[in-house]
Short mmCIF file of C-alpha atoms and ligand atoms in Angstrom, two decimals:
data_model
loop_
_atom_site.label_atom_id
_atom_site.label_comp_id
_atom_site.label_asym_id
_atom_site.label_seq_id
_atom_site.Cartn_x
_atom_site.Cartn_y
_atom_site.Cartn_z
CA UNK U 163 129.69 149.79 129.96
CA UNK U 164 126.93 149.69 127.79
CA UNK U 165 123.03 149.92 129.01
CA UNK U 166 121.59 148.42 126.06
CA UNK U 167 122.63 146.96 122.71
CA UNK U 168 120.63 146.71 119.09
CA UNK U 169 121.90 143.78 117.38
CA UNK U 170 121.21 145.09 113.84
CA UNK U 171 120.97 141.84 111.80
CA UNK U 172 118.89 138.48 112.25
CA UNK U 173 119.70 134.37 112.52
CA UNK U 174 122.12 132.59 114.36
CA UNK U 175 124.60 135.69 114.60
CA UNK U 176 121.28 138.01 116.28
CA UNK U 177 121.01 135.52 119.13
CA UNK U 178 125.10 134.96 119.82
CA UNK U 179 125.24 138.65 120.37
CA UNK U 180 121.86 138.68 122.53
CA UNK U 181 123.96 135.32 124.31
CA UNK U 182 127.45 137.57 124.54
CA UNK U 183 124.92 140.65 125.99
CA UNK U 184 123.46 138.58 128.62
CA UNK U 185 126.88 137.26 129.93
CA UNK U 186 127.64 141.38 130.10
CA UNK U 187 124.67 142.21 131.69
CA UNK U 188 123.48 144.32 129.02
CA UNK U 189 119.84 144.63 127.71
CA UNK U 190 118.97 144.11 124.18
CA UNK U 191 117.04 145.66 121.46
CA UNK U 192 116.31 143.34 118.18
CA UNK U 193 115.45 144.68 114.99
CA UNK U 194 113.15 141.99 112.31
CA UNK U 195 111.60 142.47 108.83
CA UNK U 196 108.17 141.61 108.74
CA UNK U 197 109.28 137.91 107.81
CA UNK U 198 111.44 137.87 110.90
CA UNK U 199 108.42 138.51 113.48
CA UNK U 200 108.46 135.29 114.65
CA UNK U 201 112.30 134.43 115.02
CA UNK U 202 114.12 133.90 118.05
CA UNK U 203 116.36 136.70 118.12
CA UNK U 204 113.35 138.78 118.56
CA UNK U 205 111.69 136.15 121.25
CA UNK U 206 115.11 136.51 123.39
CA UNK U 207 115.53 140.59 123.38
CA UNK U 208 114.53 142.65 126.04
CA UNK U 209 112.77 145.20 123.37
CA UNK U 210 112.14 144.27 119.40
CA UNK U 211 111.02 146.98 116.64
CA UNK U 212 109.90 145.93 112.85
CA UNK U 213 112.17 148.26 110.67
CA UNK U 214 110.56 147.02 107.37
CA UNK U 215 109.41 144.56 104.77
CA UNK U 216 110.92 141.73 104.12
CA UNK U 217 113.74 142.45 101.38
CA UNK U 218 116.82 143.23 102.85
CA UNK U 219 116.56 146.41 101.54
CA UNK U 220 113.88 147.88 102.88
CA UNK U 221 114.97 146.22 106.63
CA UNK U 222 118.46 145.00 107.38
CA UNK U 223 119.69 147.21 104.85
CA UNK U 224 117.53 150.65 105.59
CA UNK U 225 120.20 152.85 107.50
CA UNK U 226 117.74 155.41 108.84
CA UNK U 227 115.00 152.81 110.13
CA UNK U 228 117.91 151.12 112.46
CA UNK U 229 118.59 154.68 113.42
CA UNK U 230 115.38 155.39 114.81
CA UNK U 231 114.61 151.64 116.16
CA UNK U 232 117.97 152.60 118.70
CA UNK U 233 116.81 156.44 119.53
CA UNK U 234 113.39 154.79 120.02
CA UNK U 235 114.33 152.52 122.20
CA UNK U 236 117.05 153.97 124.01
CA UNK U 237 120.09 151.87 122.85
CA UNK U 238 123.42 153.26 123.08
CA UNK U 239 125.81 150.86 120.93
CA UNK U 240 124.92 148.76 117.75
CA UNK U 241 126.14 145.46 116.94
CA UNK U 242 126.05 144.51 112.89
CA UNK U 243 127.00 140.65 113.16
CA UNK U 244 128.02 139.91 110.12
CA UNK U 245 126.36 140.51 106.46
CA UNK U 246 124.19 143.46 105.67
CA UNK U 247 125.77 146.56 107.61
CA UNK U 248 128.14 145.27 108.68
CA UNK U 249 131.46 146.65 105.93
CA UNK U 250 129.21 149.86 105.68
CA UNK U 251 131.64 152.37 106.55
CA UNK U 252 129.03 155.13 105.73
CA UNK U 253 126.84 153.11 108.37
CA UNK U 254 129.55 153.38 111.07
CA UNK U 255 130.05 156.91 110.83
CA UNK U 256 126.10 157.71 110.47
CA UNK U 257 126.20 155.42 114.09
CA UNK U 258 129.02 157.72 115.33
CA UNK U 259 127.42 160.47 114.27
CA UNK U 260 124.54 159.80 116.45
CA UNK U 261 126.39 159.38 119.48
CA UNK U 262 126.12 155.34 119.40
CA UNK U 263 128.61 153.46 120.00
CA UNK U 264 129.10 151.18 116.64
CA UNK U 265 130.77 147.58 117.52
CA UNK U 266 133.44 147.54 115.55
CA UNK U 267 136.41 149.12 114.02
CA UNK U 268 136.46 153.11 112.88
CA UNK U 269 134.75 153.81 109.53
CA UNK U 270 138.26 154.48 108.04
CA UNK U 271 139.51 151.20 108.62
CA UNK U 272 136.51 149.84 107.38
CA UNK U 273 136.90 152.21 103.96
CA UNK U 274 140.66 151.59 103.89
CA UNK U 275 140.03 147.55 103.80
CA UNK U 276 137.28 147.70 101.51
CA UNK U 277 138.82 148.95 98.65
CA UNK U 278 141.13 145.82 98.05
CA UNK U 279 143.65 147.64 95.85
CA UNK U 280 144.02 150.34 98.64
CA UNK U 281 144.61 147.07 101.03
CA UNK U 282 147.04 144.94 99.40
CA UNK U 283 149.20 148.76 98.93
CA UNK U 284 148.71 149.04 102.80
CA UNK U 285 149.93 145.44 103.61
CA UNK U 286 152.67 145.70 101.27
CA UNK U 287 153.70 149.15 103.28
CA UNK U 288 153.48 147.10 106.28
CA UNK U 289 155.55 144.71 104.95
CA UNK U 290 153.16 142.51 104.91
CA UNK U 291 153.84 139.67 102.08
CA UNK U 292 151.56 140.14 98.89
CA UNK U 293 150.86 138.00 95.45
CA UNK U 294 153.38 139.33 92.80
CA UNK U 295 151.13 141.46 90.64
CA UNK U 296 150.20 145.44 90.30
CA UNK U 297 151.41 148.35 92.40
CA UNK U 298 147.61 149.65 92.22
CA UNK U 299 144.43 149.21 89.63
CA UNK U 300 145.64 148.83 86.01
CA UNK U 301 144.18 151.58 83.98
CA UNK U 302 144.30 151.02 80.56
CA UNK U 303 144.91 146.87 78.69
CA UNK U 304 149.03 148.15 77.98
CA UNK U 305 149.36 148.44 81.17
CA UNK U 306 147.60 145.28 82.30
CA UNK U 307 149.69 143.40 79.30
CA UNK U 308 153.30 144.68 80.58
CA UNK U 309 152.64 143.86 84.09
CA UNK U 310 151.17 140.06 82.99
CA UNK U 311 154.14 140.14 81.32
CA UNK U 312 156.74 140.79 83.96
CA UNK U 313 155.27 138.71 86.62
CA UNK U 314 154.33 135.76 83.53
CA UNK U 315 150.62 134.16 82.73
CA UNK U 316 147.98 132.71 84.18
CA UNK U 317 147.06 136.41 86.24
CA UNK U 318 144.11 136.93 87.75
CA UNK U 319 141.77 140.31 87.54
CA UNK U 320 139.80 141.57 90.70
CA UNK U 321 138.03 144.08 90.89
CA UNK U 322 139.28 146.90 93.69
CA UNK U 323 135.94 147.45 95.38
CA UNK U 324 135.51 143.45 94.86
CA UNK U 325 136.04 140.97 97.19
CA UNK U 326 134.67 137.40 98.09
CA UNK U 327 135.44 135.97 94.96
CA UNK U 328 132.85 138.58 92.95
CA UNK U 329 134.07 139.95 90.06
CA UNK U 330 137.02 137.99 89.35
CA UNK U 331 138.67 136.90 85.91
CA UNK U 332 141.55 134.37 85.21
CA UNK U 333 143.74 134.91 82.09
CA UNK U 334 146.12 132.17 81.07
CA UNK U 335 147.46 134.16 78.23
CA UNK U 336 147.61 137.36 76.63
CA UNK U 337 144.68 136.70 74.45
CA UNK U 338 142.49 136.14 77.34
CA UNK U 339 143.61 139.23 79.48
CA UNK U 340 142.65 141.27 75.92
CA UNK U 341 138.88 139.69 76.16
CA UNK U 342 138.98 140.13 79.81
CA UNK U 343 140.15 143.43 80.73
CA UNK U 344 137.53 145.60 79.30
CA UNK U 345 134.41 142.79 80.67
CA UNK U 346 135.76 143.08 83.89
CA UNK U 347 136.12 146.63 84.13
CA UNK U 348 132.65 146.87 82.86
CA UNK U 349 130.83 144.36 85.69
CA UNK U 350 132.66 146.02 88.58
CA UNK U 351 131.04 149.40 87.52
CA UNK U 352 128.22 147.98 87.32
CA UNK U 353 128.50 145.74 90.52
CA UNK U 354 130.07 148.22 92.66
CA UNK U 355 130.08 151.25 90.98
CA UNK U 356 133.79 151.29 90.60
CA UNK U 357 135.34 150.14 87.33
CA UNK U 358 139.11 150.02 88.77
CA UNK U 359 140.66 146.85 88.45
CA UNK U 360 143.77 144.80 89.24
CA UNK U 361 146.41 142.00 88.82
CA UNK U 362 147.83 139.79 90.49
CA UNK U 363 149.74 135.87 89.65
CA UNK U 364 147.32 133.19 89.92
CA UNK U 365 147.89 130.44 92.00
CA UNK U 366 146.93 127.17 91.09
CA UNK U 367 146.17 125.14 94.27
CA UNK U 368 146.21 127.39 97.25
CA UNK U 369 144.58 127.18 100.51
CA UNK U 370 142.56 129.79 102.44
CA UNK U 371 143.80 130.51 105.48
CA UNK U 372 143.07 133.34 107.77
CA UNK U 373 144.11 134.71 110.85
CA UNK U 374 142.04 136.38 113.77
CA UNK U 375 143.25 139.61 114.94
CA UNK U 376 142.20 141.87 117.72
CA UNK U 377 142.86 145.17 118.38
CA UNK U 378 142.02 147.04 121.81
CA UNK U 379 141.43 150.85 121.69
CA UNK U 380 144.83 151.17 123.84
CA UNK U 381 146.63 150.66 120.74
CA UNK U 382 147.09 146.54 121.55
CA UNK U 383 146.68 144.10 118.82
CA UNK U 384 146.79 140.27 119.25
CA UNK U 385 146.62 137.39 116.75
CA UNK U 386 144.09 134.23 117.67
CA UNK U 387 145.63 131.93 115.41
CA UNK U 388 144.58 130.80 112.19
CA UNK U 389 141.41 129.56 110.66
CA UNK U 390 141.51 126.54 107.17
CA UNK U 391 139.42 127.56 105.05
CA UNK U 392 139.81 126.01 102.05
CA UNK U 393 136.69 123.78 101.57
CA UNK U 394 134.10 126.28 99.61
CA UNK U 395 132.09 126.39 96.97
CA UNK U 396 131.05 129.22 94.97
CA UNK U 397 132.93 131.25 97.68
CA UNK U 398 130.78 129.94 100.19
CA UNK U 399 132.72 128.55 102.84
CA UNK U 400 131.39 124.78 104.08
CA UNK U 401 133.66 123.81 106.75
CA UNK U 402 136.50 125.78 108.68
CA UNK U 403 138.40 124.51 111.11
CA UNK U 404 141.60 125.78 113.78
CA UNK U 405 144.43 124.74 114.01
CA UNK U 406 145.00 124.03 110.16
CA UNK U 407 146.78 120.97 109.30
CA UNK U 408 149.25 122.73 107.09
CA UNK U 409 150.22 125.26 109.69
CA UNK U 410 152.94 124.98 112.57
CA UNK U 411 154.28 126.90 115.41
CA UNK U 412 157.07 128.57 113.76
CA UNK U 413 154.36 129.63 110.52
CA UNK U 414 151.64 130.30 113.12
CA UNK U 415 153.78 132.72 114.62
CA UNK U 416 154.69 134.37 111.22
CA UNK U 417 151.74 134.55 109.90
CA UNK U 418 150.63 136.05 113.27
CA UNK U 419 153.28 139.02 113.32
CA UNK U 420 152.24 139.82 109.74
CA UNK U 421 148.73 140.30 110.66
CA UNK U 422 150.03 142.32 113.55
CA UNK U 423 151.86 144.54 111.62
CA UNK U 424 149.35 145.60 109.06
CA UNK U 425 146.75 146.08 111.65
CA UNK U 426 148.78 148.14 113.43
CA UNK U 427 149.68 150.25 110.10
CA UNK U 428 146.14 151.23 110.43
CA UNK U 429 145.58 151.37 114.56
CA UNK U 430 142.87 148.48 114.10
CA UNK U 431 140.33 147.94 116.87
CA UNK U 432 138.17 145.61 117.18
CA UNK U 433 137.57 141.79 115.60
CA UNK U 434 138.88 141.43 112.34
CA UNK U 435 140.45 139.00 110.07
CA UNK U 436 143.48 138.97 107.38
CA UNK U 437 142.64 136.24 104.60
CA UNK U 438 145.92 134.59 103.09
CA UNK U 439 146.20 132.32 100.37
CA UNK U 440 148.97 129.67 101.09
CA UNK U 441 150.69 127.65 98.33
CA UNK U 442 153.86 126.00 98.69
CA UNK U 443 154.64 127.27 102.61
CA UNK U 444 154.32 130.37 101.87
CA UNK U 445 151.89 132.98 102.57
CA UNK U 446 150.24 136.20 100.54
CA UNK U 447 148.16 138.76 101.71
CA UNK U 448 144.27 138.47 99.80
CA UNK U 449 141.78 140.74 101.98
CA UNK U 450 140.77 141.94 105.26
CA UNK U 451 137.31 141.53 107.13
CA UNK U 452 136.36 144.21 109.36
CA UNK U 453 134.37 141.90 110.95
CA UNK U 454 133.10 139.04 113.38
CA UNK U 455 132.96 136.36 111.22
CA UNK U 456 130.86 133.22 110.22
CA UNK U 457 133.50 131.04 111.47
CA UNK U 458 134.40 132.61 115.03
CA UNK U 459 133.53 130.23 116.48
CA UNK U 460 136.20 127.41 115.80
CA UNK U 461 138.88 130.03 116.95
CA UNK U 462 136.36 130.81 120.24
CA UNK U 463 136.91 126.93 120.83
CA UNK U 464 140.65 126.47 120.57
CA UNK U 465 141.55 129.85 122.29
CA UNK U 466 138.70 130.08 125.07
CA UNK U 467 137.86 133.63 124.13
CA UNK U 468 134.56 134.63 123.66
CA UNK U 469 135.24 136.73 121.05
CA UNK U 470 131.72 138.33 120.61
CA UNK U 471 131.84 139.31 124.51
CA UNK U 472 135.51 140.84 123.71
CA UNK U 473 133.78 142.53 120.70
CA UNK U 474 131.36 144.17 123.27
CA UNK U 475 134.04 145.14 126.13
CA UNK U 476 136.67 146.78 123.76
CA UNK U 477 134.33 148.85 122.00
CA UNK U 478 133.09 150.39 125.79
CA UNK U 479 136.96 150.94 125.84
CA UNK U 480 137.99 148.36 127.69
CA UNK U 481 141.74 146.96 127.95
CA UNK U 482 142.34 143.37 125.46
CA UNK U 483 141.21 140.50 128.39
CA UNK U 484 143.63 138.26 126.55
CA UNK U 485 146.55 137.78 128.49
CA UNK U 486 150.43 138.99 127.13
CA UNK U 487 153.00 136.22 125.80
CA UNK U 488 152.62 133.90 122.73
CA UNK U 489 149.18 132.43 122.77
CA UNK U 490 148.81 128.82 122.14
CA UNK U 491 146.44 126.53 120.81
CA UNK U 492 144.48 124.28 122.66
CA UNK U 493 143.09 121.37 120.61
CA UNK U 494 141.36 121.08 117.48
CA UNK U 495 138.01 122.17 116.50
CA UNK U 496 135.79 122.42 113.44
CA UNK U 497 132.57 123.96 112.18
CA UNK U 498 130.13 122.63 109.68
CA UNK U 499 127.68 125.02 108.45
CA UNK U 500 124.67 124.24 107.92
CA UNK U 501 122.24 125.44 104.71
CA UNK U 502 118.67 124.86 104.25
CA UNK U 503 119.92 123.82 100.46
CA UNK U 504 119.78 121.21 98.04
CA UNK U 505 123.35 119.51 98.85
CA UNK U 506 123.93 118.64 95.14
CA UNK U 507 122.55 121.99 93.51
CA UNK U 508 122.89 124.17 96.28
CA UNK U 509 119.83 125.41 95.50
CA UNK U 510 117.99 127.19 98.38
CA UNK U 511 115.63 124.89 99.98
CA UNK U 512 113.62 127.41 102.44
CA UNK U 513 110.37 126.20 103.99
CA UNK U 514 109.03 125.06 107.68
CA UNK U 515 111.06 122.74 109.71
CA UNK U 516 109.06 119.61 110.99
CA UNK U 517 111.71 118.00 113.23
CA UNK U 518 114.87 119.40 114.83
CA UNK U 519 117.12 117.32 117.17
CA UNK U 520 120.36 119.09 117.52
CA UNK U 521 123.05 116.82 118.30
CA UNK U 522 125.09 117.71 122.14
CA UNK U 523 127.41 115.46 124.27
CA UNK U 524 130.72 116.14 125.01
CA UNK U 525 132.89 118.73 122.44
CA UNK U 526 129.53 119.97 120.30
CA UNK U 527 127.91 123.24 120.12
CA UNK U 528 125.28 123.95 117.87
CA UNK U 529 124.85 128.06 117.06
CA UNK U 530 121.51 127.70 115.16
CA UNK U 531 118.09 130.28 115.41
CA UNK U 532 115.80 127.48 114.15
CA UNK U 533 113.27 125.39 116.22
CA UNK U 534 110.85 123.22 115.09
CA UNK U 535 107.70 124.21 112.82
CA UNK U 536 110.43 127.32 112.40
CA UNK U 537 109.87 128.34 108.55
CA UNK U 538 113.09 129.53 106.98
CA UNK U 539 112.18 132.38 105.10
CA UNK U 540 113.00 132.72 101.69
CA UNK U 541 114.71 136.35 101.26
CA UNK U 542 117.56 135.61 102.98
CA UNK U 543 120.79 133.69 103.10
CA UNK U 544 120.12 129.76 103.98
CA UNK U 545 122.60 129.61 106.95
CA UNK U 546 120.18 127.64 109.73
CA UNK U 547 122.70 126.11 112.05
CA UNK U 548 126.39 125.68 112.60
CA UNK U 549 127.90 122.51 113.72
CA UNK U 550 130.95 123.22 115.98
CA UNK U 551 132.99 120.15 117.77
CA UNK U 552 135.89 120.52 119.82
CA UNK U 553 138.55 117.64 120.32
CA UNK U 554 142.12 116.57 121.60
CA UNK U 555 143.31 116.39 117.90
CA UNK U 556 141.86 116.75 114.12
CA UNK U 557 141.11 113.07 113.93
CA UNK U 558 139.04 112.59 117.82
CA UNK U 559 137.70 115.95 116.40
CA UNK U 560 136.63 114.65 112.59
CA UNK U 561 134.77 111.02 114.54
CA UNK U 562 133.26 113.35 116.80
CA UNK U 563 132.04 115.82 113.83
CA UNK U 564 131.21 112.36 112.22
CA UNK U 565 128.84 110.94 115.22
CA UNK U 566 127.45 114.65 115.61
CA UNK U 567 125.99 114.81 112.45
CA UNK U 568 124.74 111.33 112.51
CA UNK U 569 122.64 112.56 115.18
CA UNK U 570 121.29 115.74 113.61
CA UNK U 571 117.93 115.39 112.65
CA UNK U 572 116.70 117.77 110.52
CA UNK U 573 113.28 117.33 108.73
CA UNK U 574 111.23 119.33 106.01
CA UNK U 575 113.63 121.60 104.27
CA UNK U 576 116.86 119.66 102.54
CA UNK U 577 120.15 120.14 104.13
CA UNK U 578 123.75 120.15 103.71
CA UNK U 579 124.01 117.34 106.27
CA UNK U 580 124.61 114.69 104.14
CA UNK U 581 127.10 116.70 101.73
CA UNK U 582 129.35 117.70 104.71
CA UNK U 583 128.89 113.21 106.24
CA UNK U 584 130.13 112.34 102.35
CA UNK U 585 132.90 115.08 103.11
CA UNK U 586 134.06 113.75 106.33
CA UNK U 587 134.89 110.76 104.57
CA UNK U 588 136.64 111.63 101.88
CA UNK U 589 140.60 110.60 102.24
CA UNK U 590 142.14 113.87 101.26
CA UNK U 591 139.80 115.27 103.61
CA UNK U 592 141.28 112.70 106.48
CA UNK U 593 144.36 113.21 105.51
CA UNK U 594 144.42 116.91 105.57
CA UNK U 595 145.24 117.62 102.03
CA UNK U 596 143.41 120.86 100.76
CA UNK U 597 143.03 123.81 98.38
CA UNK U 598 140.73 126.05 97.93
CA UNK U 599 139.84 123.75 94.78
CA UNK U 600 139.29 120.86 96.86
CA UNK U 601 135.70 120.66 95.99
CA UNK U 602 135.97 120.60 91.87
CA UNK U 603 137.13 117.11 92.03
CA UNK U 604 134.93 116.09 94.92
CA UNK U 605 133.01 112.77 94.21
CA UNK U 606 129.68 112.07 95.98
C1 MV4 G 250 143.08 134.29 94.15
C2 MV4 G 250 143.19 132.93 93.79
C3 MV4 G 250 144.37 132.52 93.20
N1 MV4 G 250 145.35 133.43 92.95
N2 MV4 G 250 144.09 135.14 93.89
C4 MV4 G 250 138.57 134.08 95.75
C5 MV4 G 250 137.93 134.94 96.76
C6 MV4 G 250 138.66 136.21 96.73
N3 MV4 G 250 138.83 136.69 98.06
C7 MV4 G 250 139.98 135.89 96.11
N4 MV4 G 250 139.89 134.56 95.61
C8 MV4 G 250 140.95 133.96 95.00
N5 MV4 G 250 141.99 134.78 94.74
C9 MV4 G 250 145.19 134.69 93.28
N6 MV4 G 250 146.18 135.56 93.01
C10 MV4 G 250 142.14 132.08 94.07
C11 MV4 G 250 141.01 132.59 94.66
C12 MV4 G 250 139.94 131.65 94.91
C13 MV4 G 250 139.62 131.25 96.18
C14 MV4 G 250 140.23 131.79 97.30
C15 MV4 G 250 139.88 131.39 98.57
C16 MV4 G 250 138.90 130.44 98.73
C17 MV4 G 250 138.24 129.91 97.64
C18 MV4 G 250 138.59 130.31 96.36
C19 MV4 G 250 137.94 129.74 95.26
C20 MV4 G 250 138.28 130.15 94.02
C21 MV4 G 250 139.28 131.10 93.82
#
């Protein structure tokens, strides 16, 4: 097992690894920016080093500082969280390279997923079900046009080394894909440095629904069930929640097997996550995240897996703790995150904190970094707290998410509180009836 562990990121996910560590045993190093100096995560650790300014870039993001902040302080395995590092294959290998352990999966796995036209070819091979669309990038517009063509308008245009919604384009018709094609091809070289594009057949109203995977470095993978999605905006995910309503056992299990497969295709270790859409009960392949996610924790709550702990153990080369057989769900949980926004612009709303009264009671956790007279810096992303509540079924588990944020008391920076208690009303919300469009036509 591990002696020590640098948590190489900052917020909420900083201190659930320091949290997961403790549990273990295992000492911790944090690493802050000079805005970060007087955060928690760095209050908690056993040992804390500055690796830079503020800007991500010159911090979170600055390969060879993290480097040195482990050799300096003795570390021998580095946890990314989630953000920054974390899908940096190049960062994984550098970690490898000097003999620290990275938590997480290889850096080919990491490479393989992150080119998304490289991973819809590899879930396809694994026979894994995918949107109609292109075998590949489309190269040139005649080639775009013929394959529009065979699988019919609207198609939609992502960009290969895309992914969370950047550097998409919709086409409803040929005319659009002609004013499109070149455009997007043009912003993904410029985004990522990679014009290559591809197709697939829009779908109008589906859901986002993922499923948590595991893989051990015996060669065992597991599914955790599935995480709903589908309530974003801007590709920023508001609330998840496990089980989803639209899923049963039989799909569950599907689903499940599919995820299996294609992380087996590439011996996967290590937390990660297969994104579907779902329209019309069935299910398409969209991305991987070689990653802990955001949203762990609603799958944590209905499985009883502490998946950052299992993160921790597998990479020392432990055996899966998860026991064999079909795993099954135990009631119904769902997380509200939490943004120090504007919750009708979504504007950014950083700034000190002058009150902070988490909710608690029975069924509620609260993963937050924030404390009172906290200020939320304003270089990063706004996450401040996540509202998790547990119940028998989605309806004791929406009035307890109801009373829970009644009782959250947040004061001095503007919330998403009262966006997520207008939410929790809403009857398609109640009734379980979502898409990943479900917030165009929501009504304050
Ligand atoms: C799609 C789609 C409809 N059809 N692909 C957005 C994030 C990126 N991972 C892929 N995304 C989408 N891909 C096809 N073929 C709709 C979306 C999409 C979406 C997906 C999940 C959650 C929210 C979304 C919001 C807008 C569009």
């Amino acid at each position: 097992m591990f002696n020590k562990v640098l948590i190489a990121n900052r917020g909420e996910i900083a201190l659930r690894v320091i949290v997961a560590c403790k549990e273990l045993g295992i000492k911790t190093v944090a690493v802050h920016s000079e805005a970060d100096r007087d955060s928690l995560h760095v209050r908690y650790a056993d040992d804390d080093v500055c690796i830079g300014p503020a800007l991500s870039r010159q911090s979170y993001l600055n390969i060879s500082s993290i480097i040195a902040a482990a050799e300096i302080s003795g570390a021998d395995a580095i946890h990314p969280g989630y953000g920054f590092l974390s899908e940096n294959a190049h960062f994984a290998e550098i970690v490898g390279e000097c003999r620290l352990t990275f938590i997480g999966p290889s850096p080919q796995a990491i490479r393989l997923m992150g080119d998304k036209a490289v991973a819809r070819d590899t879930a396809k091979k694994a026979g894994v079900p995918i949107i109609p669309g292109s075998d590949g990038p489309v190269r040139t517009l005649d080639d775009a046009g013929g394959v529009a063509r065979d699988i019919g308008y609207p198609v939609i245009l992502k960009a290969s080394a895309g992914g969370g919604g950047r550097g998409m384009r919709i086409c409803w018709d040929e005319e659009d894909l002609g004013k499109a094609f070149e455009t997007a091809r043009s912003e993904a070289e410029r985004a990522f440095g990679v014009a290559d594009v591809y197709l697939e057949k829009y779908l109008e109203r589906p859901r986002h629904i993922e499923i948590q995977v595991f893989g051990d470095s015996r060669g065992r993978v597991v599914s955790l069930g599935e995480r709903e999605c589908s309530i974003q905006r801007r590709h920023q995910k508001l609330i998840e929640e496990s089980p989803s309503p639209a899923i049963d056992e039989a799909m569950r299990k599907k689903m499940g097997e599919a995820a299996v497969r294609l992380c087996q295709s590439v011996n996967y270790v290590n937390a990660g996550t297969i994104e579907f859409l779902y329209q019309d009960g069935e299910f398409y392949f969209m991305e991987m995240n070689t990653r802990i996610q955001v949203e762990h924790p609603v799958t944590e709550e209905v499985t009883g897996i502490d998946l950052v702990k299992e993160q921790i153990l597998v990479a020392a080369g432990d055996p899966l703790s998860v026991p064999p057989g079909d795993l099954r769900l135990r009631g119904h949980a769902m997380e509200f995150r939490i943004n120090a926004e504007d919750p009708v612009t979504f504007a950014p709303n950083p700034g000190k904190i002058r009150e902070f009264h988490p909710p608690g009671g029975p069924g509620v956790r609260v993963d937050s970094h924030v404390y009172r007279d906290y200020v939320v810096p304003p270089h990063y992303d706004s996450l401040i707290a996540k509202l998790i509540v547990t119940g028998k079924t989605r309806p004791d588990t929406i009035a307890r998410g109801k009373r829970a944020l009644e009782q959250f008391v947040i004061e001095g920076v503007k919330t998403s509180i009262p966006l997520h208690r207008a939410i929790i009303e809403d009857p398609r919300f109640l009734k379980g009836d979502l898409s990943t469009r479900f917030m165009e036509t929501f009504e304050r």
